[in-house]
Short mmCIF file of N, CA and C in Angstrom, two decimals:
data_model
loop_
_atom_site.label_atom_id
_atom_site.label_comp_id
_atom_site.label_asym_id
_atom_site.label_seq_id
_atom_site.Cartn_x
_atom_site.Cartn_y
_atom_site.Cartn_z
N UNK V 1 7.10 6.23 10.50
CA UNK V 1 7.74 7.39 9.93
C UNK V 1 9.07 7.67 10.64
N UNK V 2 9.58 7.81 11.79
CA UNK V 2 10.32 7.51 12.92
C UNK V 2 11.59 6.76 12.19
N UNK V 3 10.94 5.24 12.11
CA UNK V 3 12.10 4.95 11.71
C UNK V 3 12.33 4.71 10.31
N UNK V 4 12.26 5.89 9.46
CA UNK V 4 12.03 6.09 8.16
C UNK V 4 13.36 7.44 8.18
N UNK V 5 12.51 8.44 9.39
CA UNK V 5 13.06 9.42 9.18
C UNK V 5 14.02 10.39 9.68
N UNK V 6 13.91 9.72 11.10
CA UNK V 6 14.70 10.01 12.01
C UNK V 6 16.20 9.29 11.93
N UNK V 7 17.21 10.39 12.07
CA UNK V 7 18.46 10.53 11.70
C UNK V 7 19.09 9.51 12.66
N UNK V 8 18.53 9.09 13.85
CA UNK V 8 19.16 8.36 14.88
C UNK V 8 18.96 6.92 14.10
N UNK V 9 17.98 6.33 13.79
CA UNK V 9 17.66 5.04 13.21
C UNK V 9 18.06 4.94 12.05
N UNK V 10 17.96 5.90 11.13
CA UNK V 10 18.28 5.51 9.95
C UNK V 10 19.82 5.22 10.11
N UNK V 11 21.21 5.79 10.77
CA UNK V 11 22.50 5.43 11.33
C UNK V 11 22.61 3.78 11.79
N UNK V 12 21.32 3.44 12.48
CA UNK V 12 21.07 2.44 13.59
C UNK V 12 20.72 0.93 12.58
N UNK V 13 20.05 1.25 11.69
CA UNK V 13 19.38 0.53 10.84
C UNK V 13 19.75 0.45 8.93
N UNK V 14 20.91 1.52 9.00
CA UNK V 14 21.00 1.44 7.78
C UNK V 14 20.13 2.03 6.54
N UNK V 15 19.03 2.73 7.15
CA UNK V 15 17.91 3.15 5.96
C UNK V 15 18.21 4.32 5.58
N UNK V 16 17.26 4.82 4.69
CA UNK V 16 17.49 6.45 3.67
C UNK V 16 15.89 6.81 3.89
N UNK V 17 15.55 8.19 3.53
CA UNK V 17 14.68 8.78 3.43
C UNK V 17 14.13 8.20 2.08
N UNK V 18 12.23 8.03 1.71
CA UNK V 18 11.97 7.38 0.54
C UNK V 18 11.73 9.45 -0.37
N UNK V 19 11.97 9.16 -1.48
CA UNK V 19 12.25 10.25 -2.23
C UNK V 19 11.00 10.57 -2.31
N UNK V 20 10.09 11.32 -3.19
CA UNK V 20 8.89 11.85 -3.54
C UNK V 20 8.52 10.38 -4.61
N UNK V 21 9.26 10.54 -5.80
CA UNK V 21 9.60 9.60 -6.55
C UNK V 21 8.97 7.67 -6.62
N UNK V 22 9.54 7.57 -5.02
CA UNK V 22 9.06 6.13 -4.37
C UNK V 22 7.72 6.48 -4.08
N UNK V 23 7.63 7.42 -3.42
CA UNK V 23 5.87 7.64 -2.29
C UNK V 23 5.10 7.50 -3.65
N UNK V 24 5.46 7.97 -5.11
CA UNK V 24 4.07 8.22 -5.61
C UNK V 24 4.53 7.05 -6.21
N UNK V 25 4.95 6.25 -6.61
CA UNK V 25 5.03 4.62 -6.90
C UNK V 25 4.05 3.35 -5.70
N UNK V 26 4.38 3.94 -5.01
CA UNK V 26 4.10 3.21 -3.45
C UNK V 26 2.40 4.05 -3.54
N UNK V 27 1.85 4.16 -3.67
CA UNK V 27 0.64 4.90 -3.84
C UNK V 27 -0.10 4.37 -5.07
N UNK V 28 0.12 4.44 -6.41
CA UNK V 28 -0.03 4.21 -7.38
C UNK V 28 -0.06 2.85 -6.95
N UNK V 29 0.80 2.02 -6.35
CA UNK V 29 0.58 0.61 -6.62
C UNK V 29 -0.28 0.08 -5.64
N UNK V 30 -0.75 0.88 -4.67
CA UNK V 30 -1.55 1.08 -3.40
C UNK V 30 -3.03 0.89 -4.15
N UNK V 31 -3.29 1.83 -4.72
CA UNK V 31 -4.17 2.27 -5.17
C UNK V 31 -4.75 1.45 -6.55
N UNK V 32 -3.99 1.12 -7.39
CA UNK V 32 -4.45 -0.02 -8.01
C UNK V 32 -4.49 -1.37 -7.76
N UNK V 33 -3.95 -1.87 -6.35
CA UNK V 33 -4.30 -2.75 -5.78
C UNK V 33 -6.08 -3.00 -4.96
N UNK V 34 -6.01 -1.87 -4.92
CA UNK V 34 -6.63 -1.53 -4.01
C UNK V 34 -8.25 -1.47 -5.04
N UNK V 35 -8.53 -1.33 -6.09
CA UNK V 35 -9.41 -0.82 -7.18
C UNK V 35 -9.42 -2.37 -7.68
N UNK V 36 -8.62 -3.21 -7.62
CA UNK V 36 -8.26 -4.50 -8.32
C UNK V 36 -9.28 -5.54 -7.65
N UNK V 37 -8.94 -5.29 -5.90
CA UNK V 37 -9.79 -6.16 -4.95
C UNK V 37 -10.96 -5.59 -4.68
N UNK V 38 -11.49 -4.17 -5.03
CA UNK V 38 -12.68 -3.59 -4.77
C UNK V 38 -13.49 -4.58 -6.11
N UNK V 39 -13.12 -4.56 -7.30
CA UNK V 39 -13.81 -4.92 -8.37
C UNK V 39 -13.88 -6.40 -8.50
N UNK V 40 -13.12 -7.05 -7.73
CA UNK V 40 -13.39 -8.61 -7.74
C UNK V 40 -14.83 -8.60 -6.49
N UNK V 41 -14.57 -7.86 -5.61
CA UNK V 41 -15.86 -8.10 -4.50
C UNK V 41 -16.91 -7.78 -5.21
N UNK V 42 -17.03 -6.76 -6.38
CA UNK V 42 -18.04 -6.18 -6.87
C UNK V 42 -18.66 -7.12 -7.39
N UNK V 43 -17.81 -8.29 -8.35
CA UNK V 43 -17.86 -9.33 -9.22
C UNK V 43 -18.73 -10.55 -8.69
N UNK V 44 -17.51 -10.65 -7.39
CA UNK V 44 -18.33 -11.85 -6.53
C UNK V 44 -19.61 -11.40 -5.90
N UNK V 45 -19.54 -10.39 -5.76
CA UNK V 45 -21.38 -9.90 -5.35
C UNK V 45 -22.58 -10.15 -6.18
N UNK V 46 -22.16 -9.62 -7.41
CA UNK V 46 -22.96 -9.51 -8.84
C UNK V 46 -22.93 -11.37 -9.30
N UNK V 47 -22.45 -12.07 -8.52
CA UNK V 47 -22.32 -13.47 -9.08
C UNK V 47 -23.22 -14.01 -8.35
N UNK V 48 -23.29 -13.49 -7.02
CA UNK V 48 -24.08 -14.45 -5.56
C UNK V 48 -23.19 -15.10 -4.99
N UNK V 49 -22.45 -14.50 -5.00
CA UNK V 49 -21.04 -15.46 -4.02
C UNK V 49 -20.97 -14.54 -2.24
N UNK V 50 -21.30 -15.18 -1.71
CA UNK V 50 -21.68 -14.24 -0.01
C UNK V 50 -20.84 -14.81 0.66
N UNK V 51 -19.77 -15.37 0.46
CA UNK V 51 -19.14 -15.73 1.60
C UNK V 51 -17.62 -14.85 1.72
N UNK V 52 -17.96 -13.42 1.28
CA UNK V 52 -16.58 -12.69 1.38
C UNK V 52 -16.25 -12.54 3.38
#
């Protein structure tokens, strides 16, 4: 967050603050990633596949 947000690094490094905008993109894609690999384990479970 630091060096996201802090005024010294972002000068240092060239970065910007992420808007509201990005975070709920960055979340959303978090999150259906995230539901994507839960339901393949579910899959490979329900198959007999044990070597996750």
């Amino acid at each position: 967050m630091l060096f996201t947000y802090l005024p010294v690094m972002q000068q240092l490094f060239g970065t910007t603050a992420l808007d509201a905008a990005a975070w709920g993109r960055i979340i959303a894609v978090s999150l259906l990633l995230f539901l994507i690999i839960e339901l393949e384990k579910y899959i490979l479970r329900c198959r007999g596949v044990n070597n996750l």
